[in-house]
Structures are given as structure tokens and as C-alpha cells.
CSV table of C-alpha atoms and ligand atoms in Angstrom, one decimal:
chain,number,residue,atom,x,y,z
R,233,MET,CA,28.4,-6.7,24.3
R,234,LEU,CA,30.7,-5.2,21.6
R,235,ASP,CA,32.2,-3.2,24.5
R,236,VAL,CA,32.9,-6.2,26.5
R,237,LEU,CA,34.8,-7.5,23.3
R,238,GLY,CA,36.5,-4.4,22.5
R,239,ARG,CA,38.0,-4.4,26.3
R,240,ARG,CA,39.2,-8.0,25.3
R,241,HIS,CA,40.5,-7.4,21.6
R,242,GLY,CA,41.8,-3.9,22.3
R,243,PHE,CA,39.4,-1.8,20.0
R,244,SER,CA,37.0,0.9,21.5
R,245,LEU,CA,33.6,2.0,19.7
R,246,SER,CA,32.1,5.5,19.8
R,247,TYR,CA,28.0,5.5,18.8
R,248,THR,CA,26.1,8.3,17.4
R,249,SER,CA,21.8,7.5,17.4
R,250,TYR,CA,19.5,8.6,15.1
R,251,ASP,CA,16.0,8.5,15.8
R,252,TRP,CA,15.3,7.7,12.0
R,253,SER,CA,12.0,6.0,12.2
R,254,CYS,CA,8.3,5.2,11.2
R,255,GLU,CA,7.5,7.9,14.1
R,256,ARG,CA,9.6,10.6,12.7
R,257,TYR,CA,7.7,10.0,9.5
R,258,LEU,CA,4.4,10.3,11.1
R,259,ARG,CA,6.1,13.6,13.1
R,260,GLU,CA,8.3,15.2,10.2
R,261,GLY,CA,6.9,13.7,6.8
R,262,ALA,CA,10.3,12.1,6.5
R,263,MET,CA,12.3,8.7,7.8
R,264,MET,CA,15.5,10.7,7.9
R,265,PRO,CA,16.8,14.5,7.6
R,266,ALA,CA,17.4,15.8,4.2
R,267,ASP,CA,21.3,15.9,4.9
R,268,GLY,CA,21.1,12.3,6.5
R,269,LEU,CA,23.3,10.3,4.4
R,270,ASP,CA,25.7,13.4,5.2
R,271,GLN,CA,25.7,13.1,8.7
R,272,LEU,CA,26.0,9.3,8.2
R,273,ARG,CA,29.0,9.6,5.4
R,274,ASP,CA,32.1,10.0,7.7
R,275,LYS,CA,30.6,7.1,10.1
R,276,ASP,CA,33.0,3.5,9.8
R,277,ALA,CA,30.1,1.3,10.3
R,278,ILE,CA,26.1,1.9,9.8
R,279,VAL,CA,23.8,-0.4,12.2
R,280,LEU,CA,20.1,-0.9,11.3
R,281,GLY,CA,16.9,-1.8,13.0
R,282,ALA,CA,14.1,-3.2,11.2
R,283,VAL,CA,11.8,-0.4,9.9
R,284,GLY,CA,8.2,-0.3,9.5
R,285,TYR,CA,5.0,0.3,11.0
R,286,PRO,CA,1.5,0.3,10.0
R,287,GLY,CA,0.4,3.6,9.0
R,288,VAL,CA,3.7,4.4,7.1
R,289,PRO,CA,3.4,2.6,3.7
R,290,ASP,CA,6.1,0.1,3.3
R,291,HIS,CA,7.7,2.1,0.2
R,292,ALA,CA,7.8,4.8,1.8
R,293,SER,CA,9.4,3.3,5.1
R,294,LEU,CA,12.0,1.8,2.9
R,295,TRP,CA,12.9,4.0,-0.1
R,296,GLY,CA,13.0,7.1,2.4
R,297,LEU,CA,16.0,5.1,4.3
R,298,LEU,CA,16.9,1.8,3.8
R,299,ILE,CA,17.6,2.0,0.1
R,300,PRO,CA,18.7,5.0,-0.4
R,301,ILE,CA,21.6,4.3,2.5
R,302,ARG,CA,22.0,1.0,0.3
R,303,ARG,CA,22.5,3.0,-3.0
R,304,SER,CA,23.8,6.0,-1.9
R,305,PHE,CA,26.9,4.4,0.0
R,306,ARG,CA,27.2,1.6,-3.4
R,307,GLN,CA,26.8,-1.1,-0.8
R,308,TYR,CA,26.5,-3.2,-3.8
R,309,VAL,CA,27.0,-6.7,-1.8
R,310,ASN,CA,24.2,-8.0,0.8
R,311,LEU,CA,25.9,-10.7,2.7
R,312,ARG,CA,23.3,-13.3,4.4
R,313,PRO,CA,24.8,-16.0,6.3
R,314,ILE,CA,22.9,-18.7,7.8
R,315,ARG,CA,24.0,-21.9,9.7
R,316,VAL,CA,21.7,-24.3,11.4
R,317,PHE,CA,22.7,-24.4,14.7
R,318,GLU,CA,23.1,-27.3,17.1
R,319,GLY,CA,20.5,-26.7,19.6
R,320,ILE,CA,17.8,-25.8,17.2
R,321,GLU,CA,15.3,-27.6,15.4
R,322,SER,CA,15.1,-26.9,12.0
R,323,PRO,CA,11.6,-27.5,10.7
R,324,VAL,CA,12.6,-29.3,7.6
R,325,ARG,CA,13.0,-33.1,8.9
R,326,GLY,CA,16.3,-34.4,8.7
R,327,THR,CA,18.1,-31.7,8.6
R,328,ARG,CA,20.9,-32.0,11.1
R,329,PRO,CA,22.7,-29.1,12.9
R,330,GLY,CA,26.3,-28.4,11.3
R,331,GLU,CA,25.2,-29.7,8.1
R,332,VAL,CA,23.7,-26.3,7.0
R,333,ASP,CA,26.0,-23.3,6.4
R,334,ILE,CA,24.9,-21.0,3.4
R,335,VAL,CA,25.7,-17.3,2.5
R,336,VAL,CA,23.1,-15.9,0.1
R,337,VAL,CA,25.5,-13.1,-1.7
R,338,ARG,CA,22.6,-10.7,-2.7
R,339,GLU,CA,22.9,-8.0,-5.6
R,340,ASN,CA,21.7,-4.9,-3.9
R,341,ALA,CA,22.2,-2.1,-5.3
R,342,GLU,CA,20.1,-3.0,-8.6
R,343,GLY,CA,18.0,-5.4,-10.8
R,344,GLU,CA,14.8,-6.0,-9.9
R,345,TYR,CA,14.7,-3.1,-7.5
R,346,SER,CA,14.5,0.2,-9.7
R,347,GLU,CA,12.9,3.4,-9.7
R,348,ILE,CA,12.3,3.3,-13.4
R,349,GLY,CA,8.9,2.5,-14.6
R,350,GLY,CA,5.6,4.3,-14.0
R,351,ARG,CA,1.9,4.2,-13.5
R,352,LEU,CA,-0.8,5.3,-16.2
R,353,ASN,CA,-4.2,5.6,-16.6
R,354,GLN,CA,-4.8,5.0,-12.8
R,355,GLY,CA,-8.1,4.5,-11.6
R,356,THR,CA,-9.5,3.5,-15.1
R,357,SER,CA,-9.6,0.0,-16.8
R,358,GLU,CA,-6.8,1.1,-18.5
R,359,GLU,CA,-4.7,1.4,-15.9
R,360,LEU,CA,-1.2,0.0,-16.3
R,361,ALA,CA,1.8,-0.6,-14.2
R,362,ILE,CA,5.6,-0.9,-15.6
R,363,GLN,CA,8.5,-1.8,-13.5
R,364,GLU,CA,12.0,-1.9,-15.2
R,365,ALA,CA,14.4,-4.2,-14.1
R,366,VAL,CA,18.3,-2.9,-14.6
R,367,PHE,CA,21.0,-5.5,-15.3
R,368,THR,CA,24.5,-4.2,-15.7
R,369,ARG,CA,27.8,-5.3,-17.0
R,370,ALA,CA,29.7,-3.8,-13.9
R,371,GLY,CA,26.7,-4.3,-11.1
R,372,VAL,CA,26.8,-8.4,-12.3
R,373,THR,CA,30.4,-8.5,-12.6
R,374,ARG,CA,31.1,-7.7,-9.5
R,375,ILE,CA,28.6,-9.3,-7.2
R,376,ALA,CA,29.7,-12.6,-9.2
R,377,ASP,CA,33.7,-11.7,-8.5
R,378,TYR,CA,32.6,-11.1,-4.8
R,379,ALA,CA,30.8,-14.4,-4.6
R,380,PHE,CA,33.6,-16.8,-6.2
R,381,SER,CA,36.0,-15.4,-4.2
R,382,LEU,CA,33.9,-16.0,-1.2
R,383,ALA,CA,33.4,-19.0,-2.3
R,384,ALA,CA,37.1,-19.9,-2.9
R,385,ARG,CA,37.9,-19.0,0.6
R,386,ARG,CA,35.0,-21.4,2.1
R,387,ARG,CA,33.8,-24.7,0.7
R,388,GLY,CA,34.7,-24.0,-3.2
R,389,ARG,CA,30.7,-24.2,-4.7
R,390,LEU,CA,28.7,-22.0,-5.8
R,391,THR,CA,25.1,-21.1,-7.4
R,392,SER,CA,23.9,-19.3,-9.3
R,393,ALA,CA,19.9,-18.0,-9.1
R,394,THR,CA,18.9,-17.8,-12.6
R,395,LYS,CA,15.7,-17.5,-14.4
R,396,SER,CA,16.7,-17.6,-17.9
R,397,ASN,CA,14.0,-19.9,-19.0
R,398,GLY,CA,11.3,-17.4,-18.4
R,399,ILE,CA,13.0,-14.0,-18.3
R,400,ILE,CA,14.8,-13.8,-21.7
R,401,HIS,CA,16.8,-10.4,-21.7
R,402,THR,CA,17.9,-9.9,-18.2
R,403,MET,CA,18.5,-13.4,-17.0
R,404,PRO,CA,20.6,-14.7,-19.9
R,405,PHE,CA,22.9,-11.8,-19.4
R,406,TRP,CA,23.1,-12.3,-15.7
R,407,ASP,CA,24.0,-16.6,-16.7
R,408,GLY,CA,26.7,-15.2,-19.6
R,409,LEU,CA,28.2,-12.8,-17.1
R,410,ILE,CA,28.4,-15.4,-14.0
R,411,ALA,CA,29.9,-17.7,-16.8
R,412,GLU,CA,32.5,-15.7,-18.1
R,413,ARG,CA,33.3,-14.6,-14.3
R,414,ALA,CA,33.8,-18.4,-13.5
R,415,ALA,CA,36.6,-18.7,-15.9
R,416,GLY,CA,39.1,-16.4,-13.4
R,417,HIS,CA,38.1,-18.8,-10.5
R,418,PRO,CA,38.8,-22.2,-11.5
R,419,ASP,CA,39.1,-23.2,-7.8
R,420,VAL,CA,35.3,-22.8,-7.6
R,421,THR,CA,33.0,-25.5,-8.7
R,422,TRP,CA,29.6,-23.9,-9.5
R,423,ASP,CA,26.5,-24.4,-11.1
R,424,GLN,CA,23.3,-22.6,-11.8
R,425,GLU,CA,20.0,-23.6,-11.2
R,426,HIS,CA,16.3,-21.4,-11.9
R,427,ILE,CA,14.7,-19.9,-8.9
R,428,ASP,CA,11.9,-22.4,-8.8
R,429,ALA,CA,13.8,-25.4,-8.7
R,430,LEU,CA,16.3,-23.7,-6.0
R,431,ALA,CA,13.8,-22.6,-3.5
R,432,ALA,CA,12.6,-26.6,-3.6
R,433,LYS,CA,16.3,-27.4,-3.3
R,434,PHE,CA,16.7,-24.8,-0.2
R,435,VAL,CA,13.8,-26.8,1.8
R,436,LEU,CA,14.6,-30.4,0.2
R,437,ASP,CA,18.4,-30.7,0.5
R,438,PRO,CA,19.9,-27.6,2.3
R,439,ALA,CA,23.3,-28.9,2.7
R,440,ARG,CA,24.4,-29.2,-0.7
R,441,PHE,CA,25.1,-25.0,-0.9
R,442,ASP,CA,27.7,-23.1,0.3
R,443,VAL,CA,27.6,-19.9,-1.6
R,444,VAL,CA,24.6,-18.6,-3.6
R,445,VAL,CA,24.6,-15.9,-6.1
R,446,ALA,CA,21.6,-14.4,-6.8
R,447,SER,CA,19.9,-11.0,-8.2
R,448,ASN,CA,18.6,-8.6,-5.6
R,449,LEU,CA,15.0,-9.6,-5.6
R,450,PHE,CA,16.0,-13.6,-5.8
R,451,GLY,CA,18.1,-13.2,-3.2
R,452,ASP,CA,15.8,-11.4,-0.8
R,453,ILE,CA,13.5,-13.8,-1.1
R,454,LEU,CA,15.8,-17.0,-1.0
R,455,SER,CA,17.6,-15.2,2.2
R,456,ASP,CA,14.4,-15.5,4.1
R,457,LEU,CA,13.3,-19.2,2.6
R,458,ALA,CA,17.4,-20.1,4.0
R,459,ALA,CA,16.6,-18.2,7.6
R,460,ALA,CA,13.1,-20.5,8.0
R,461,VAL,CA,15.4,-23.5,7.2
R,462,ALA,CA,17.4,-22.7,10.2
R,463,GLY,CA,14.8,-22.4,12.4
R,464,SER,CA,13.8,-18.3,12.2
R,465,ILE,CA,14.2,-15.8,10.7
R,466,GLY,CA,14.8,-14.0,14.5
R,467,ILE,CA,18.6,-15.6,13.8
R,468,ALA,CA,19.5,-14.4,10.2
R,469,PRO,CA,22.4,-11.4,9.8
R,470,SER,CA,23.5,-9.2,6.7
R,471,ALA,CA,25.4,-7.1,6.3
R,472,ASN,CA,25.1,-4.3,3.4
R,473,LEU,CA,29.0,-3.9,1.9
R,474,ASN,CA,30.7,-1.7,0.1
R,475,PRO,CA,33.4,-3.6,-0.1
R,476,GLU,CA,35.7,-0.8,-1.8
R,477,ARG,CA,35.4,1.3,2.2
R,478,ASP,CA,34.6,4.2,-0.1
R,479,PHE,CA,31.6,4.7,2.4
R,480,PRO,CA,30.3,3.2,5.3
R,481,SER,CA,29.0,-0.5,4.9
R,482,MET,CA,25.4,-1.2,7.2
R,483,PHE,CA,24.5,-3.7,9.2
R,484,GLU,CA,21.2,-5.3,10.1
R,485,PRO,CA,18.9,-7.9,10.9
R,486,VAL,CA,17.0,-9.9,8.0
R,487,HIS,CA,13.9,-10.2,9.8
R,488,GLY,CA,11.1,-7.2,9.8
R,489,SER,CA,10.2,-4.9,12.3
R,490,ALA,CA,7.3,-7.4,13.3
R,491,PRO,CA,4.9,-4.8,14.7
R,492,ASP,CA,2.5,-7.9,16.4
R,493,ILE,CA,5.1,-7.9,19.2
R,494,ALA,CA,6.7,-4.2,19.2
R,495,GLY,CA,7.8,-3.5,22.3
R,496,GLN,CA,7.4,-6.4,24.4
R,497,GLY,CA,10.9,-7.1,24.6
R,498,ILE,CA,10.6,-10.8,23.3
R,499,ALA,CA,12.2,-10.3,19.9
R,500,ASN,CA,14.9,-12.7,19.2
R,501,PRO,CA,18.2,-10.4,19.4
R,502,LEU,CA,20.1,-13.0,17.2
R,503,GLY,CA,20.0,-11.3,13.9
R,504,ALA,CA,21.0,-8.1,15.5
R,505,ILE,CA,23.8,-9.4,17.6
R,506,TRP,CA,25.2,-11.7,14.7
R,507,SER,CA,25.0,-8.5,12.3
R,508,ALA,CA,27.0,-6.7,14.8
R,509,ALA,CA,29.8,-9.6,14.5
R,510,LEU,CA,29.5,-9.3,10.6
R,511,MET,CA,30.3,-5.6,11.1
R,512,ILE,CA,33.1,-6.0,13.7
R,513,ASP,CA,34.6,-8.2,11.4
R,514,HIS,CA,34.5,-5.9,8.3
R,515,LEU,CA,36.1,-3.2,10.9
R,516,GLY,CA,39.1,-5.6,10.6
R,517,HIS,CA,38.4,-7.6,14.0
R,518,GLY,CA,37.7,-11.1,13.2
R,519,ALA,CA,39.0,-12.6,16.1
R,520,ALA,CA,36.1,-10.7,18.1
R,521,ALA,CA,33.4,-12.1,15.4
R,522,LYS,CA,34.5,-15.2,16.4
R,523,ASP,CA,33.9,-14.8,19.9
R,524,ILE,CA,30.3,-14.0,19.1
R,525,THR,CA,29.9,-16.7,16.6
R,526,ASP,CA,31.1,-19.2,19.6
R,527,ALA,CA,28.9,-17.6,21.9
R,528,ILE,CA,25.8,-17.9,19.8
R,529,ALA,CA,26.5,-21.6,18.9
R,530,ALA,CA,27.9,-22.0,22.8
R,531,ILE,CA,24.0,-20.7,24.1
R,532,LEU,CA,22.1,-22.4,21.5
R,533,ALA,CA,24.0,-25.8,22.0
R,534,LYS,CA,24.7,-25.8,25.4
R,535,SER,CA,21.5,-24.1,27.4
R,536,ASP,CA,17.7,-23.6,26.9
R,537,THR,CA,17.6,-20.2,27.2
R,538,ARG,CA,15.4,-19.1,23.6
R,539,THR,CA,13.1,-16.5,22.6
R,540,ARG,CA,9.6,-17.0,22.2
R,541,ASP,CA,10.5,-18.0,18.1
R,542,LEU,CA,12.1,-20.6,19.1
R,543,GLY,CA,10.2,-22.5,21.4
R,544,GLY,CA,11.1,-20.6,24.9
R,545,THR,CA,10.1,-18.0,27.3
R,546,ALA,CA,13.0,-15.8,27.7
R,547,THR,CA,12.9,-12.1,27.0
R,548,THR,CA,15.5,-10.1,24.9
R,549,ALA,CA,17.0,-8.7,27.6
R,550,GLU,CA,17.4,-12.1,29.5
R,551,PHE,CA,18.7,-14.1,26.3
R,552,THR,CA,21.2,-11.5,25.7
R,553,ASP,CA,22.3,-10.9,29.2
R,554,LYS,CA,22.7,-15.1,28.9
R,555,LEU,CA,24.8,-14.6,25.8
R,556,ILE,CA,26.7,-11.8,27.3
R,557,GLU,CA,27.6,-13.8,30.5
R,558,LEU,CA,28.7,-16.6,28.2
R,559,LEU,CA,30.9,-14.2,26.4
W,22,IPM,C1,15.0,-6.9,3.1
W,22,IPM,C2,14.0,-6.6,3.2
W,22,IPM,C3,14.1,-5.0,2.2
W,22,IPM,C4,14.5,-5.8,0.9
W,22,IPM,C5,12.6,-4.4,2.1
W,22,IPM,C6,12.0,-4.0,3.0
W,22,IPM,C7,12.9,-3.1,1.1
W,22,IPM,O1,13.3,-7.0,3.2
W,22,IPM,O2,16.3,-6.5,3.8
W,22,IPM,O3,15.4,-8.3,3.1
W,22,IPM,O4,13.4,-6.2,0.2
W,22,IPM,O5,15.3,-5.4,0.6
W,23,MN,MN1,14.1,-9.3,2.8
């Protein structure tokens, strides 16, 4: 698909594939080779397929591949757009196509996902586990600035996900920094919502949101919720961005590896395809990216070709062929 677009828009891509997977972990004891990050460092972009398989603990597969890439390459923005497309029925009654168009801007390098902590007295009645959340002025400031700028280029509305009524150190800090950065973006109307109430509003009135900025964990949860509201987690794309472009950015579907249907050729390819659109947009080919999102909107609006998660019978390959034909 990207090659078709490259021919139309005058670019070409070369690909290097890496067999870094749970199978590799079981075979060789590591998700990627010791110099894995160095092999990626000089690439323009990384496409990552969903990772995880029964038999390999999730924390081993993820902290051995996905999370080191996000962190080492300072991909501190996790961009997660979602739309309710025409032709897809949202499970939320009364949600009309076109009305829901949200981008979750998830902080992607610090916050609740932290290596700081430990476990003591394992297996005893005194057993304990401590997990520290890390919020830095630099980290919150840069994600806030990114989100406000994005909101200014969209519909000018930003919501900050917080929980400063219950989490008494990090979240008031987050709120203060968001308010501080808001002062530099008078063109954006913003508010903040506690994550519990925000989750309810995502379901009750998803059309009211434009850009939502959230910490690592809150953004993780909200993006799955938003994808479900849009009809299927199979659609949702993401971009792990290093906005400074000092390192490659990484593009991946939001959905997991779905081991229950692995190898059957029936997964929805839209999450991966939309992620590829985010990638070529990041690489400077905005018109080609729009061709993809237009084709996605068209296939859903004008045909009844659907994968199973959306109530159809098409295989991954059939759906993809149809999309390429439309392109
Ligand atoms: C995601 C995923 C990952 C995350 C997991 C697999 C560690 O859920 O990208 O949303 O929580 O970041
Ligand atoms: Mn997730």
C-alpha cells in the first residue's frame, strides 16, 4: 500500500524487517539482540506489530522491546487519534458518524510506568510491592505544549485528564504545569476532568472532546476506551513520536497481539494501516497520509467489506486488497 502511494506521490521507502518477537524470546532468551536499539537508531521510522504471546510473561515481552524503544528514542508523545467513521456502528447509542473525532495525547516516557520500586519479603505475610510514579517538570511541560499546539491546529479544545483529588503529589503537580502552559496558548479552550468522571463522559458524550492530554497510564486506558466507542479496538492507530527527530519515531496499532486469533488471517488491519498513515505524515508526506485516511473512510462508508470484529466476514487480506483497490 505504501509503495502504491509512493509511486503516486513521488517517494520510495526501503524496509528492513526484524524478527524480534516472543518466539525469539523463547528461542534465544531475549526479545531483541543486545545491540537491537543500535540497529534501529539510524532508521527514519519504526513499524511495530503487536507483541505478546502466552508462555512469555507480558512484562518480559514489553519491557524487552516496546518500552525500551519508546524510552531510549525519547518518544515521549504517544498520539492516539480515533474517529467514529460513517458505516461503523458505535456501541454507544446516539453516537453519530463524523461527530466523534478525538486525539488522546498520552505521555509516553515517564509517569506511572516506572522501573523505580521493588518487591520485598516475597512469599511471606509481610510481602510488599512499591511502584513509584515519576513526573518531571520537563516531561509534563513538553507533553502539555505538544497537546496545546495540536489542539490549536484542530478544533481548539483541550481536556487534561487528572486525579488530583485522590493522588496528592503527582497530580496537583500535573494540573499546575498544565495551567502554566495553557497561559501560552490563549487560542485553546481547556478544562480538566478527573479520570473517573472523564471515563464516564467518553461514553456518555464522546463528541464533546477534541484533544485529551493524559499521563502514561490514564492515556493508555482512555485510548482503549475511545477505540471501543469508535466501534473496534482493531481500528485504533498510534504514533510514538520523538518530536525533535533526534531519534526514529515508532508506529503501531493500539490493539494487542490477540493470541486467540493469531495466524488465522482475520485480524482487522486498519489499526496498522492507519498507523502507517501517521508514519508517512510524520515523514513529510501529508497528502499521501490523507489518501489513506480517505480510503479508510470510503471503504467503511461505501462498501460492506468488514473484518469479523466489525461484524463482517472478510479476511485481513481481502479487506486490505479492497482498500488498495480503492486507493
Ligand atoms: C499500549 C499497550 C502497552 C502500554 C503495553 C502492552 C505495555 O497497552 O501501547 O497501549 O501499556 O503502553
Ligand atoms: Mn494500551
